[in-house]
Amino acid sequence: MKAIRIAGAVLLMAGCINGYAQGASAADSASVEASASAPANAASGAVSNRQLAASVRSALRSAHRHGLKSSYIRVRANGGVVTLTGVVADDSQIGLATSVAQRVPGVSSVVNKLKLRVVAGVKGSE
């Protein structure tokens, strides 16, 4: 809902700026249009980052059948770069999580900051 409000505000601003630009020179118009599209790109970038992170989380959950327990893995995305943080039970799950994340469309690279549960000092199923 918040994204829709932001998009509406951006469109309203773009319309106002476009009306103002109609009276300006061609150089001024290009400058105004470029600045009007910056907030729209930022808003759409945030949405696509969230969508990418959600896609990676879904792929990690689906890898459960391959032995990956993703309950304690957090996913962040920024411009195609996905960062995995949290804890896993063993080394093989670190590699598996990285591999799964890299195969998600839109992921350009994966920064793996996963730790072993034992090394991180987490006991049991925490």
mmCIF file of C-alpha atoms in Angstrom:
data_model
loop_
_atom_site.group_PDB
_atom_site.id
_atom_site.type_symbol
_atom_site.label_atom_id
_atom_site.label_comp_id
_atom_site.label_asym_id
_atom_site.label_seq_id
_atom_site.Cartn_x
_atom_site.Cartn_y
_atom_site.Cartn_z
ATOM 1 C CA MET A 1 0.000 0.000 0.000
ATOM 2 C CA LYS A 2 2.849 2.361 0.856
ATOM 3 C CA ALA A 3 4.458 1.684 -2.544
ATOM 4 C CA ILE A 4 1.200 2.639 -4.282
ATOM 5 C CA ARG A 5 1.062 5.921 -2.359
ATOM 6 C CA ILE A 6 4.668 6.690 -3.245
ATOM 7 C CA ALA A 7 4.051 5.859 -6.899
ATOM 8 C CA GLY A 8 0.959 8.113 -6.920
ATOM 9 C CA ALA A 9 2.898 10.979 -5.351
ATOM 10 C CA VAL A 10 5.705 10.529 -7.868
ATOM 11 C CA LEU A 11 3.237 10.575 -10.766
ATOM 12 C CA LEU A 12 1.578 13.699 -9.396
ATOM 13 C CA MET A 13 4.945 15.414 -9.039
ATOM 14 C CA ALA A 14 5.956 14.325 -12.519
ATOM 15 C CA GLY A 15 2.750 15.821 -13.942
ATOM 16 C CA CYS A 16 3.340 19.118 -12.152
ATOM 17 C CA ILE A 17 6.947 19.243 -13.240
ATOM 18 C CA ASN A 18 5.982 18.368 -16.794
ATOM 19 C CA GLY A 19 3.533 21.287 -16.873
ATOM 20 C CA TYR A 20 6.255 23.594 -15.590
ATOM 21 C CA ALA A 21 8.724 22.208 -18.127
ATOM 22 C CA GLN A 22 6.379 23.038 -21.019
ATOM 23 C CA GLY A 23 7.223 26.703 -20.537
ATOM 24 C CA ALA A 24 10.967 26.109 -20.092
ATOM 25 C CA SER A 25 13.643 25.724 -22.732
ATOM 26 C CA ALA A 26 14.570 22.285 -24.095
ATOM 27 C CA ALA A 27 17.676 22.084 -21.883
ATOM 28 C CA ASP A 28 15.689 23.042 -18.784
ATOM 29 C CA SER A 29 12.986 20.546 -19.710
ATOM 30 C CA ALA A 30 15.469 17.653 -19.967
ATOM 31 C CA SER A 31 16.938 18.561 -16.580
ATOM 32 C CA VAL A 32 13.528 18.727 -14.907
ATOM 33 C CA GLU A 33 12.392 15.418 -16.430
ATOM 34 C CA ALA A 34 15.578 13.679 -15.288
ATOM 35 C CA SER A 35 15.082 14.890 -11.716
ATOM 36 C CA ALA A 36 11.423 13.848 -11.779
ATOM 37 C CA SER A 37 12.299 10.293 -12.792
ATOM 38 C CA ALA A 38 14.876 9.846 -10.000
ATOM 39 C CA PRO A 39 12.285 9.318 -7.210
ATOM 40 C CA ALA A 40 10.306 6.959 -9.456
ATOM 41 C CA ASN A 41 13.428 4.896 -10.098
ATOM 42 C CA ALA A 42 14.244 4.825 -6.378
ATOM 43 C CA ALA A 43 10.736 3.647 -5.529
ATOM 44 C CA SER A 44 10.749 0.969 -8.226
ATOM 45 C CA GLY A 45 14.257 -0.073 -7.152
ATOM 46 C CA ALA A 46 13.047 -0.619 -3.597
ATOM 47 C CA VAL A 47 10.143 -2.691 -4.868
ATOM 48 C CA SER A 48 12.366 -4.795 -7.122
ATOM 49 C CA ASN A 49 14.872 -5.283 -4.270
ATOM 50 C CA ARG A 50 12.043 -6.548 -2.071
ATOM 51 C CA GLN A 51 10.781 -8.781 -4.868
ATOM 52 C CA LEU A 52 14.250 -10.194 -5.480
ATOM 53 C CA ALA A 53 14.777 -10.891 -1.773
ATOM 54 C CA ALA A 54 11.370 -12.596 -1.619
ATOM 55 C CA SER A 55 12.260 -14.743 -4.652
ATOM 56 C CA VAL A 56 15.527 -15.796 -3.026
ATOM 57 C CA ARG A 57 13.736 -16.623 0.249
ATOM 58 C CA SER A 58 11.247 -18.740 -1.674
ATOM 59 C CA ALA A 59 14.053 -20.571 -3.490
ATOM 60 C CA LEU A 60 15.823 -21.211 -0.181
ATOM 61 C CA ARG A 61 12.611 -22.636 1.322
ATOM 62 C CA SER A 62 12.202 -24.868 -1.737
ATOM 63 C CA ALA A 63 15.724 -26.207 -1.209
ATOM 64 C CA HIS A 64 14.456 -27.881 1.976
ATOM 65 C CA ARG A 65 14.097 -31.109 -0.019
ATOM 66 C CA HIS A 66 17.857 -30.926 -0.676
ATOM 67 C CA GLY A 67 18.608 -30.627 3.042
ATOM 68 C CA LEU A 68 18.728 -26.856 3.477
ATOM 69 C CA LYS A 69 17.111 -25.484 6.611
ATOM 70 C CA SER A 70 16.553 -21.816 5.784
ATOM 71 C CA SER A 71 14.594 -20.816 8.884
ATOM 72 C CA TYR A 72 17.537 -18.855 10.269
ATOM 73 C CA ILE A 73 18.753 -17.332 7.004
ATOM 74 C CA ARG A 74 18.027 -13.650 6.381
ATOM 75 C CA VAL A 75 18.085 -12.281 2.840
ATOM 76 C CA ARG A 76 18.775 -8.717 1.705
ATOM 77 C CA ALA A 77 18.892 -7.562 -1.918
ATOM 78 C CA ASN A 78 20.299 -4.358 -3.339
ATOM 79 C CA GLY A 79 20.623 -3.868 -7.077
ATOM 80 C CA GLY A 80 21.011 -7.576 -7.833
ATOM 81 C CA VAL A 81 23.483 -8.194 -5.007
ATOM 82 C CA VAL A 82 22.011 -10.598 -2.462
ATOM 83 C CA THR A 83 23.416 -10.838 1.069
ATOM 84 C CA LEU A 84 22.738 -13.938 3.149
ATOM 85 C CA THR A 85 23.157 -13.697 6.935
ATOM 86 C CA GLY A 86 22.246 -15.986 9.796
ATOM 87 C CA VAL A 87 23.170 -19.469 10.939
ATOM 88 C CA VAL A 88 23.067 -22.950 9.414
ATOM 89 C CA ALA A 89 23.805 -26.408 10.826
ATOM 90 C CA ASP A 90 26.822 -27.378 8.684
ATOM 91 C CA ASP A 91 29.259 -26.278 5.953
ATOM 92 C CA SER A 92 27.350 -27.996 3.156
ATOM 93 C CA GLN A 93 24.325 -25.773 3.825
ATOM 94 C CA ILE A 94 26.444 -22.634 3.379
ATOM 95 C CA GLY A 95 27.438 -23.744 -0.116
ATOM 96 C CA LEU A 96 23.939 -24.929 -0.941
ATOM 97 C CA ALA A 97 22.366 -21.627 0.143
ATOM 98 C CA THR A 98 24.841 -19.693 -2.004
ATOM 99 C CA SER A 99 24.223 -21.933 -4.997
ATOM 100 C CA VAL A 100 20.435 -21.682 -4.671
ATOM 101 C CA ALA A 101 20.551 -17.882 -4.359
ATOM 102 C CA GLN A 102 22.834 -17.518 -7.413
ATOM 103 C CA ARG A 103 20.343 -19.404 -9.598
ATOM 104 C CA VAL A 104 17.486 -16.973 -8.886
ATOM 105 C CA PRO A 105 16.804 -14.729 -11.907
ATOM 106 C CA GLY A 106 17.927 -11.168 -11.225
ATOM 107 C CA VAL A 107 20.728 -12.106 -8.815
ATOM 108 C CA SER A 108 24.060 -10.758 -10.063
ATOM 109 C CA SER A 109 26.133 -11.846 -7.046
ATOM 110 C CA VAL A 110 25.796 -13.340 -3.586
ATOM 111 C CA VAL A 111 27.554 -12.115 -0.451
ATOM 112 C CA ASN A 112 27.523 -15.008 1.980
ATOM 113 C CA LYS A 113 27.806 -14.063 5.654
ATOM 114 C CA LEU A 114 26.306 -17.293 6.965
ATOM 115 C CA LYS A 115 27.852 -18.828 10.067
ATOM 116 C CA LEU A 116 27.788 -22.307 11.480
ATOM 117 C CA ARG A 117 25.370 -22.646 14.347
ATOM 118 C CA VAL A 118 28.086 -24.131 16.600
ATOM 119 C CA VAL A 119 30.575 -21.340 15.801
ATOM 120 C CA ALA A 120 27.920 -18.674 16.324
ATOM 121 C CA GLY A 121 27.198 -20.083 19.774
ATOM 122 C CA VAL A 122 23.569 -20.974 19.029
ATOM 123 C CA LYS A 123 22.401 -24.157 20.764
ATOM 124 C CA GLY A 124 19.659 -26.569 19.858
ATOM 125 C CA SER A 125 17.066 -25.320 17.391
ATOM 126 C CA GLU A 126 17.507 -21.598 18.164
#
